[in-house]
Structure formats: C-alpha cells, structure tokens
Amino acid sequence: MKKHFTSYILIAILGGVINAQYSFSQTSISLSNGAALSYQSGDIDLSDYRGEMNDVIYHPPDGGMLTAETITIQTDKHAQDENSKTNKTIYKLVEINKGKIASIQEQYHLSADLIELRDFPHSLIAQLLEIGGDDNLSWDIKTASPKLELKDVDFSGNGIIAESEKIKGSITPILNNPTNSPRLVNFELMIENSDIIPVGDSELATRLASILSDLELQKLTLSLSTKSQYLQINNIQQIELRLTARQLFSVAITLYIEYPVLENLTELEESELAITLLQNIKLHKIEIELEDFGLNARLPNARLNEYHSSAKKLQNLVLAIMPANGQRLTTPIMQFVYNGGKLTLISQPSTPKPVALIASMLLFPDLLVEEFAISSEHHP
C-alpha cells in the first residue's frame, strides 16, 4: 500500500473539507486541487467553518470516491494577523456517519459506521494533503492534540477482508520539553479485535488460508496497540508496541530511550539532525515479551515437528556463533519453543548506551552481551 492507512483516511475525508472552505454555498463544487465535492443538503456557516452536509460525495484528484450520509464540522478559528499566511484553524470535530472510501489506484474499499476526528490543526492536514501548508507546526504542537477514531470498520483489498470494532489514534504534545531537546510527543494507536479473513486466490489470501487451516481457525483476530509516554526523569521516552493474536500469541516490545540535550538544533538540516540524534540517543532498557496462548497446541503434528526441527537448526546455528557468555540465553528460548508459556528478553546496561553503539558491537557479540546486560527468562 503506497500510503499509510491512517494518512489515506485523512486525505480522503478532509480533502473536501480543506479545499471547499470557500465554496460551501454550492451543491456541486469543482475544487482547486482537481477534486470534486457534492452534497444534497446542508447548512454551513463560512464565518467560522461550522455546519453539516448530508448525502456527501467526494472524488479525490487521484481517483476513487468517498461517500457519507452526514458530515458535521466544528472549528475553532483563532485570531491572527491579517498579513499572516498561516491558517490557525483547529478542526475541533469532523464527524462522518456511514462513511465509505473506495480507492481505484490501490484497489481497496473501506467503510465505517462512524469516523471521528478531533482537534486537527489546519497545517497538519495541509501537510498530509500536500497543499502548501505552514511547514512550522510549533504553534499547532502547543495548542492541539489530534485524535482519530473509527467504529465498526470494514476493509477489503489484496485478498483479505478485515473487520474491526474500533480503531483509535492520538497525538499529545509534551509541553515541558527540556531546552535544546527534540520536540517530543506522546502517541497512541489501537486496533481492537480485528478479524482478518482470506478471500480469492491471491498469493496473500492463499498463504493466510493455509495458515488458518493448519491452526483450525476460520479467521485471525488481531489487536495492535502502540503508545509512548514521556518520563521526566533523564528525559526518557517509554515506547511500547504490543501485538496480540487471540488464541495464539502476543508480542510486546518496550523501549526506554533517553533523548539528548543539544545546542543549535534548529540550525541543522533534517539529515544532519537525524545523524546527530542517532549518535546521541541512549538506550536505558529494552524488554521483549512473548506469550503463547495456544499456538503450540493448535499446530498439527506435521507442522509442529517441522517447527521444532527448524527451531533446533536455528539453535545449533546460534550456539555455533554465540560467544560462551551468551549461550545461556538459548536455554529459555528453546524451552519456550517446545513448551510455550512466556519468554522475556531484557537488555538493561548498568549505564545507558548510545543506540549507534549497538551496530558497531555486532562485530563483537561477546562484548554486546556483557555491555548491554542481555538476559532471557522462561515462565511455563
């Protein structure tokens, strides 16, 4: 998929809202970016961009279509200098009922009973739509915390059908960043109880159908969550990613990263800034947790034997290249492979280590195990 899932939703939904701010008095509108918008009835107040449209059809410039029974818009237009080119409008609420998106270019369909966006700044939307918005989001970062929520979502494309109860995303600015530190945000994304079903004879659908057949499942139910939290102690950002496949397994990865305090950050080019940050970001702790909810028990004997055989070959390979001080890590891993339960891998060095150091230490695995204090533990 060429665009991120969430970004495409924003582009499709808000393209009409952004580009049609000055043209809501008409029922059918040709927009400046080549798109077209029409609605059956509505009451829009152009003075503060509030109102409602009914029976909406929006055609993006790159093809496809968005339809909705109703779209409700509430905004908060802040006072600004008449000579300022920065649009400081905040979309307090954009609510789409019975929304449907069809993409011709990427060949998928998406529908949701409710799509709700709150506190989206104009410049953020302008950047997503690439329509020449303000490149400096510092004003918006201090005033808006964008949130996205979709309920009862259906998606079809590329050989799968996916149904999800709820998708939620949010960005919350951190207002107490230390001076000369990168601008940080807390973020969260949750996809709850998404049922994935293979259809058709595409390669993806065939492979997924084979896996589900082996597991004696008709569908795969996934939940994904990712979130970050800023801890004021040592400027640490805690980032957690968790994936759960109901009745099968869960994987959770938690990072504790310290961001540097640097001089003249604003004077650096993007590439220089990325290199500088990579050289100075420090790892305090990383924890990886895997839990078996019945994957081992569901595998048929033939697949289970194949799985165990592959795991044994991998173990032998690891033992062959792993230094003596790291071979102890493989025992809990193999216990998890054969018996399920919960496996925890932790790296917590006595002093925080630069992230860039990890790559260089791959050439010296014995030092990597010691310097990063890597340990493993298995719980039945």
Short mmCIF file of C-alpha atoms in Angstrom, two decimals:
data_model
loop_
_atom_site.label_atom_id
_atom_site.label_comp_id
_atom_site.label_asym_id
_atom_site.label_seq_id
_atom_site.Cartn_x
_atom_site.Cartn_y
_atom_site.Cartn_z
CA MET A 1 0.00 0.00 0.00
CA LYS A 2 1.59 3.26 -1.13
CA LYS A 3 0.21 5.41 1.65
CA HIS A 4 -0.13 4.73 5.32
CA PHE A 5 -3.60 3.52 6.24
CA THR A 6 -4.39 6.42 8.58
CA SER A 7 -2.95 9.06 6.26
CA TYR A 8 -5.13 7.92 3.36
CA ILE A 9 -8.26 8.15 5.53
CA LEU A 10 -7.33 11.72 6.49
CA ILE A 11 -6.63 12.64 2.89
CA ALA A 12 -9.92 11.24 1.64
CA ILE A 13 -12.05 12.66 4.45
CA LEU A 14 -10.53 16.07 4.86
CA GLY A 15 -9.67 16.81 1.25
CA GLY A 16 -13.18 18.05 0.70
CA VAL A 17 -13.28 19.96 3.98
CA ILE A 18 -9.99 21.83 3.43
CA ASN A 19 -10.40 22.62 -0.25
CA ALA A 20 -14.08 23.54 -0.06
CA GLN A 21 -13.93 26.01 2.81
CA TYR A 22 -14.64 28.87 0.46
CA SER A 23 -17.26 27.18 -1.70
CA PHE A 24 -19.85 25.58 0.58
CA SER A 25 -22.63 27.77 -0.83
CA GLN A 26 -22.91 25.45 -3.87
CA THR A 27 -24.26 21.93 -4.03
CA SER A 28 -21.71 20.72 -6.60
CA ILE A 29 -18.17 22.06 -6.43
CA SER A 30 -15.04 21.65 -8.57
CA LEU A 31 -12.13 22.02 -6.18
CA SER A 32 -8.81 23.76 -6.79
CA ASN A 33 -6.78 20.55 -6.48
CA GLY A 34 -8.78 18.78 -9.20
CA ALA A 35 -11.18 17.03 -6.83
CA ALA A 36 -14.97 17.36 -6.83
CA LEU A 37 -17.43 17.63 -3.94
CA SER A 38 -21.20 17.49 -3.90
CA TYR A 39 -23.86 17.23 -1.21
CA GLN A 40 -27.63 17.04 -1.24
CA SER A 41 -28.37 19.49 1.56
CA GLY A 42 -26.53 21.31 4.29
CA ASP A 43 -26.14 24.39 6.43
CA ILE A 44 -22.58 25.73 6.50
CA ASP A 45 -21.51 28.96 8.25
CA LEU A 46 -18.46 30.27 6.39
CA SER A 47 -17.60 32.77 9.13
CA ASP A 48 -16.28 30.02 11.42
CA TYR A 49 -16.41 26.93 9.17
CA ARG A 50 -19.16 25.16 11.11
CA GLY A 51 -22.06 23.19 9.76
CA GLU A 52 -23.34 19.95 8.32
CA MET A 53 -23.54 18.29 4.91
CA ASN A 54 -25.92 15.46 4.02
CA ASP A 55 -25.57 12.77 1.32
CA VAL A 56 -21.97 13.73 0.54
CA ILE A 57 -19.92 12.51 -2.43
CA TYR A 58 -16.23 13.42 -2.74
CA HIS A 59 -14.00 12.45 -5.67
CA PRO A 60 -10.25 12.83 -4.86
CA PRO A 61 -7.98 14.03 -7.71
CA ASP A 62 -6.21 10.64 -7.90
CA GLY A 63 -9.44 8.69 -8.41
CA GLY A 64 -11.69 6.79 -6.03
CA MET A 65 -14.62 8.11 -4.04
CA LEU A 66 -15.74 8.99 -0.52
CA THR A 67 -19.44 8.94 0.37
CA ALA A 68 -21.13 9.70 3.67
CA GLU A 69 -24.67 10.08 4.96
CA THR A 70 -23.66 13.13 7.01
CA ILE A 71 -20.51 15.13 7.72
CA THR A 72 -20.52 17.51 10.68
CA ILE A 73 -17.78 20.13 11.09
CA GLN A 74 -16.96 22.23 14.14
CA THR A 75 -13.93 24.52 14.13
CA ASP A 76 -12.09 26.98 16.32
CA LYS A 77 -10.56 29.77 14.21
CA HIS A 78 -8.04 31.65 16.33
CA ALA A 79 -7.35 35.34 15.86
CA GLN A 80 -4.33 36.10 13.69
CA ASP A 81 -2.51 38.92 11.97
CA GLU A 82 -4.30 39.94 8.76
CA ASN A 83 -0.98 39.73 6.88
CA SER A 84 -0.22 36.23 8.20
CA LYS A 85 -0.37 33.40 5.66
CA THR A 86 -0.64 30.78 8.40
CA ASN A 87 -4.11 29.29 8.79
CA LYS A 88 -4.54 28.68 12.51
CA THR A 89 -7.90 26.97 12.20
CA ILE A 90 -8.35 24.00 14.52
CA TYR A 91 -10.89 21.40 13.42
CA LYS A 92 -12.43 20.67 16.81
CA LEU A 93 -14.68 17.98 15.36
CA VAL A 94 -15.13 16.34 11.97
CA GLU A 95 -17.74 13.58 12.25
CA ILE A 96 -18.54 11.29 9.31
CA ASN A 97 -21.50 8.96 9.63
CA LYS A 98 -21.78 5.87 7.40
CA GLY A 99 -18.60 6.78 5.54
CA LYS A 100 -17.31 4.70 2.63
CA ILE A 101 -13.98 5.04 0.82
CA ALA A 102 -13.20 3.31 -2.48
CA SER A 103 -9.66 3.58 -3.85
CA ILE A 104 -9.23 2.81 -7.55
CA GLN A 105 -5.47 3.34 -7.51
CA GLU A 106 -4.81 0.97 -4.60
CA GLN A 107 -7.87 -1.24 -5.17
CA TYR A 108 -9.48 -1.43 -1.78
CA HIS A 109 -12.71 -0.44 -0.07
CA LEU A 110 -13.19 0.83 3.47
CA SER A 111 -16.35 1.68 5.36
CA ALA A 112 -17.12 2.71 8.94
CA ASP A 113 -20.30 3.47 10.83
CA LEU A 114 -18.52 6.43 12.42
CA ILE A 115 -15.29 8.28 11.61
CA GLU A 116 -14.45 10.98 14.12
CA LEU A 117 -11.56 13.44 14.11
CA ARG A 118 -10.97 15.91 16.94
CA ASP A 119 -8.56 18.81 17.36
CA PHE A 120 -6.84 18.58 13.99
CA PRO A 121 -4.86 21.74 13.09
CA HIS A 122 -5.19 23.04 9.55
CA SER A 123 -1.44 22.97 8.90
CA LEU A 124 -1.21 19.28 9.83
CA ILE A 125 -3.97 18.46 7.36
CA ALA A 126 -2.37 20.73 4.75
CA GLN A 127 0.89 18.80 5.05
CA LEU A 128 -0.90 15.47 4.74
CA LEU A 129 -2.68 16.76 1.64
CA GLU A 130 0.49 18.40 0.30
CA ILE A 131 -1.32 21.64 -0.47
CA GLY A 132 1.35 24.05 0.71
CA GLY A 133 0.50 24.41 4.37
CA ASP A 134 2.71 26.01 7.00
CA ASP A 135 5.86 23.90 7.43
CA ASN A 136 6.32 25.05 11.03
CA LEU A 137 3.99 23.11 13.32
CA SER A 138 5.33 24.66 16.55
CA TRP A 139 2.16 26.73 17.06
CA ASP A 140 -0.07 23.71 16.49
CA ILE A 141 2.02 21.43 18.69
CA LYS A 142 1.32 23.76 21.60
CA THR A 143 -2.41 24.08 21.00
CA ALA A 144 -3.80 20.87 19.53
CA SER A 145 -3.85 17.16 20.40
CA PRO A 146 -5.20 15.40 17.28
CA LYS A 147 -7.39 12.33 17.80
CA LEU A 148 -8.86 9.86 15.31
CA GLU A 149 -11.47 7.17 15.96
CA LEU A 150 -13.28 4.76 13.63
CA LYS A 151 -16.05 2.42 14.77
CA ASP A 152 -17.33 -0.77 13.13
CA VAL A 153 -14.79 -0.73 10.32
CA ASP A 154 -14.88 -3.00 7.24
CA PHE A 155 -11.92 -3.24 4.87
CA SER A 156 -11.43 -5.33 1.74
CA GLY A 157 -8.50 -5.47 -0.63
CA ASN A 158 -5.49 -7.52 -1.76
CA GLY A 159 -7.14 -10.83 -0.99
CA ILE A 160 -8.36 -10.18 2.54
CA ILE A 161 -11.43 -8.91 4.35
CA ALA A 162 -10.86 -7.23 7.71
CA GLU A 163 -13.49 -6.17 10.22
CA SER A 164 -12.58 -4.14 13.30
CA GLU A 165 -14.67 -2.98 16.23
CA LYS A 166 -12.64 0.16 16.79
CA ILE A 167 -9.52 1.99 15.56
CA LYS A 168 -8.18 4.85 17.69
CA GLY A 169 -5.18 7.14 17.34
CA SER A 170 -3.98 10.21 19.19
CA ILE A 171 -1.02 12.58 19.44
CA THR A 172 -0.45 14.55 22.65
CA PRO A 173 2.24 17.26 22.76
CA ILE A 174 4.77 17.29 25.59
CA LEU A 175 4.83 20.89 26.73
CA ASN A 176 7.61 20.62 29.31
CA ASN A 177 10.40 19.52 26.95
CA PRO A 178 13.84 20.49 28.23
CA THR A 179 15.53 23.35 26.40
CA ASN A 180 17.51 22.26 23.31
CA SER A 181 15.93 18.80 23.27
CA PRO A 182 13.99 17.40 20.29
CA ARG A 183 10.28 18.20 20.25
CA LEU A 184 8.60 15.09 21.64
CA VAL A 185 5.01 13.87 21.62
CA ASN A 186 3.11 11.09 23.31
CA PHE A 187 1.18 8.99 20.82
CA GLU A 188 -1.20 6.05 20.84
CA LEU A 189 -2.69 3.78 18.19
CA MET A 190 -5.09 0.94 18.92
CA ILE A 191 -6.79 -1.52 16.56
CA GLU A 192 -9.17 -3.59 18.64
CA ASN A 193 -10.44 -7.06 17.75
CA SER A 194 -9.79 -7.03 14.02
CA ASP A 195 -10.99 -10.21 12.29
CA ILE A 196 -8.97 -11.00 9.14
CA ILE A 197 -10.48 -13.40 6.60
CA PRO A 198 -8.80 -14.55 3.33
CA VAL A 199 -10.80 -14.30 0.11
CA GLY A 200 -9.99 -15.08 -3.53
CA ASP A 201 -6.85 -16.75 -4.88
CA SER A 202 -4.20 -14.05 -4.47
CA GLU A 203 -0.84 -15.09 -3.02
CA LEU A 204 -1.59 -13.36 0.30
CA ALA A 205 -5.06 -14.90 0.59
CA THR A 206 -3.77 -18.39 -0.28
CA ARG A 207 -0.96 -18.21 2.25
CA LEU A 208 -3.21 -16.89 5.02
CA ALA A 209 -5.88 -19.51 4.26
CA SER A 210 -3.24 -22.25 4.53
CA ILE A 211 -2.03 -20.96 7.89
CA LEU A 212 -5.57 -20.68 9.27
CA SER A 213 -6.37 -24.18 8.04
CA ASP A 214 -3.34 -25.58 9.86
CA LEU A 215 -4.47 -23.80 13.03
CA GLU A 216 -8.08 -24.94 12.56
CA LEU A 217 -9.27 -21.34 12.54
CA GLN A 218 -11.72 -19.63 10.19
CA LYS A 219 -10.33 -16.15 10.84
CA LEU A 220 -7.43 -14.42 12.56
CA THR A 221 -8.34 -11.98 15.34
CA LEU A 222 -5.66 -9.35 15.98
CA SER A 223 -5.29 -6.41 18.34
CA LEU A 224 -2.48 -3.88 17.92
CA SER A 225 -1.50 -1.09 20.27
CA THR A 226 1.45 1.26 20.26
CA LYS A 227 1.97 4.15 22.62
CA SER A 228 4.66 6.37 24.05
CA GLN A 229 4.96 8.13 27.38
CA TYR A 230 7.46 10.81 28.33
CA LEU A 231 9.13 10.22 31.69
CA GLN A 232 10.65 13.42 33.07
CA ILE A 233 13.46 11.51 34.79
CA ASN A 234 16.52 11.71 32.49
CA ASN A 235 14.35 12.81 29.55
CA ILE A 236 13.30 9.21 28.94
CA GLN A 237 10.68 8.28 26.37
CA GLN A 238 8.95 4.95 27.00
CA ILE A 239 7.66 3.38 23.77
CA GLU A 240 5.57 0.22 23.81
CA LEU A 241 4.36 -1.89 20.88
CA ARG A 242 2.00 -4.82 21.53
CA LEU A 243 0.50 -7.28 19.04
CA THR A 244 -1.98 -9.92 20.19
CA ALA A 245 -3.37 -12.75 18.07
CA ARG A 246 -6.30 -14.09 20.06
CA GLN A 247 -5.97 -17.82 20.88
CA LEU A 248 -2.41 -17.84 19.50
CA PHE A 249 0.22 -15.48 20.93
CA SER A 250 1.17 -11.96 21.96
CA VAL A 251 4.35 -9.95 21.43
CA ALA A 252 5.25 -6.83 23.42
CA ILE A 253 8.32 -4.66 22.86
CA THR A 254 9.09 -1.84 25.30
CA LEU A 255 11.91 0.68 24.79
CA TYR A 256 13.26 3.19 27.29
CA ILE A 257 15.22 5.81 25.34
CA GLU A 258 16.96 8.96 26.57
CA TYR A 259 16.94 11.88 24.18
CA PRO A 260 19.94 14.24 24.23
CA VAL A 261 20.02 17.92 25.06
CA LEU A 262 21.86 19.53 22.13
CA GLU A 263 22.78 23.05 21.07
CA ASN A 264 21.60 24.73 17.84
CA LEU A 265 19.10 22.02 16.85
CA THR A 266 17.09 24.43 14.74
CA GLU A 267 20.13 25.20 12.57
CA LEU A 268 20.60 21.58 11.46
CA GLU A 269 19.30 20.13 8.21
CA GLU A 270 16.99 17.12 8.51
CA SER A 271 19.71 14.63 7.52
CA GLU A 272 22.22 16.20 9.91
CA LEU A 273 19.63 16.23 12.69
CA ALA A 274 18.85 12.53 12.17
CA ILE A 275 22.55 11.58 12.31
CA THR A 276 23.16 13.77 15.37
CA LEU A 277 20.22 12.30 17.24
CA LEU A 278 21.18 8.73 16.33
CA GLN A 279 24.68 9.31 17.67
CA ASN A 280 23.40 10.74 20.94
CA ILE A 281 20.18 8.84 21.74
CA LYS A 282 20.86 6.42 24.59
CA LEU A 283 19.21 3.11 25.38
CA HIS A 284 18.30 2.62 29.04
CA LYS A 285 16.34 -0.59 28.66
CA ILE A 286 14.63 -2.80 26.12
CA GLU A 287 12.22 -5.57 27.05
CA ILE A 288 10.71 -8.12 24.67
CA GLU A 289 7.94 -10.38 25.94
CA LEU A 290 6.40 -13.28 24.00
CA GLU A 291 3.46 -15.26 25.34
CA ASP A 292 1.93 -18.41 23.87
CA PHE A 293 -1.88 -18.51 24.11
CA GLY A 294 -2.16 -21.92 22.46
CA LEU A 295 -0.16 -21.72 19.23
CA ASN A 296 1.81 -24.86 20.11
CA ALA A 297 -1.34 -26.79 20.96
CA ARG A 298 -3.08 -25.81 17.71
CA LEU A 299 -0.29 -26.85 15.34
CA PRO A 300 -0.88 -30.27 13.72
CA ASN A 301 1.83 -32.87 14.35
CA ALA A 302 3.42 -32.48 10.93
CA ARG A 303 3.67 -28.69 11.27
CA LEU A 304 4.78 -28.98 14.92
CA ASN A 305 7.62 -31.35 14.01
CA GLU A 306 8.66 -29.02 11.20
CA TYR A 307 8.55 -26.06 13.60
CA HIS A 308 10.65 -27.87 16.22
CA SER A 309 13.14 -29.07 13.60
CA SER A 310 13.63 -25.54 12.28
CA ALA A 311 14.00 -24.23 15.84
CA LYS A 312 16.65 -26.86 16.62
CA LYS A 313 18.63 -25.93 13.49
CA LEU A 314 18.44 -22.27 14.48
CA GLN A 315 19.62 -23.12 18.00
CA ASN A 316 22.63 -25.01 16.64
CA LEU A 317 23.49 -22.09 14.39
CA VAL A 318 23.21 -19.61 17.27
CA LEU A 319 25.33 -21.80 19.54
CA ALA A 320 27.98 -22.01 16.82
CA ILE A 321 28.36 -18.25 16.51
CA MET A 322 27.33 -17.14 20.00
CA PRO A 323 30.14 -16.40 22.46
CA ALA A 324 30.32 -18.53 25.60
CA ASN A 325 28.80 -15.80 27.75
CA GLY A 326 25.72 -15.71 25.51
CA GLN A 327 24.93 -19.39 25.17
CA ARG A 328 22.93 -19.30 28.40
CA LEU A 329 20.37 -17.16 26.57
CA THR A 330 19.30 -20.02 24.30
CA THR A 331 18.01 -22.39 27.01
CA PRO A 332 14.94 -20.28 27.98
CA ILE A 333 14.29 -19.60 24.30
CA MET A 334 14.16 -23.31 23.43
CA GLN A 335 12.00 -24.02 26.49
CA PHE A 336 9.53 -21.51 25.10
CA VAL A 337 9.69 -23.06 21.61
CA TYR A 338 8.90 -26.56 22.89
CA ASN A 339 6.60 -25.81 25.84
CA GLY A 340 5.01 -22.43 25.22
CA GLY A 341 4.42 -20.21 28.25
CA LYS A 342 6.08 -16.78 28.43
CA LEU A 343 9.54 -15.70 27.28
CA THR A 344 11.16 -12.45 28.38
CA LEU A 345 14.30 -10.94 26.86
CA ILE A 346 15.79 -7.92 28.62
CA SER A 347 18.69 -5.59 27.96
CA GLN A 348 19.40 -3.17 30.80
CA PRO A 349 23.01 -1.93 30.80
CA SER A 350 24.44 -0.54 34.03
CA THR A 351 24.96 2.78 32.25
CA PRO A 352 22.85 3.97 29.27
CA LYS A 353 24.41 3.09 25.92
CA PRO A 354 24.27 5.08 22.66
CA VAL A 355 21.94 3.37 20.19
CA ALA A 356 24.58 3.75 17.46
CA LEU A 357 26.93 1.59 19.56
CA ILE A 358 24.71 -1.48 19.02
CA ALA A 359 25.55 -1.68 15.31
CA SER A 360 29.30 -1.46 15.91
CA MET A 361 29.16 -4.11 18.63
CA LEU A 362 27.55 -6.67 16.34
CA LEU A 363 31.13 -7.37 15.26
CA PHE A 364 31.96 -8.26 18.87
CA PRO A 365 28.99 -10.30 20.19
CA ASP A 366 30.73 -11.21 23.45
CA LEU A 367 31.01 -7.51 24.28
CA LEU A 368 27.43 -6.93 23.15
CA VAL A 369 26.07 -9.47 25.64
CA GLU A 370 28.09 -8.02 28.51
CA GLU A 371 27.87 -4.30 27.76
CA PHE A 372 24.13 -4.38 27.17
CA ALA A 373 23.46 -6.86 30.01
CA ILE A 374 21.25 -9.12 27.89
CA SER A 375 19.26 -11.80 29.75
CA SER A 376 16.45 -14.24 28.97
CA GLU A 377 13.87 -15.94 31.19
CA HIS A 378 11.14 -18.51 30.59
CA HIS A 379 7.94 -18.94 32.61
CA PRO A 380 5.73 -22.02 31.98
#
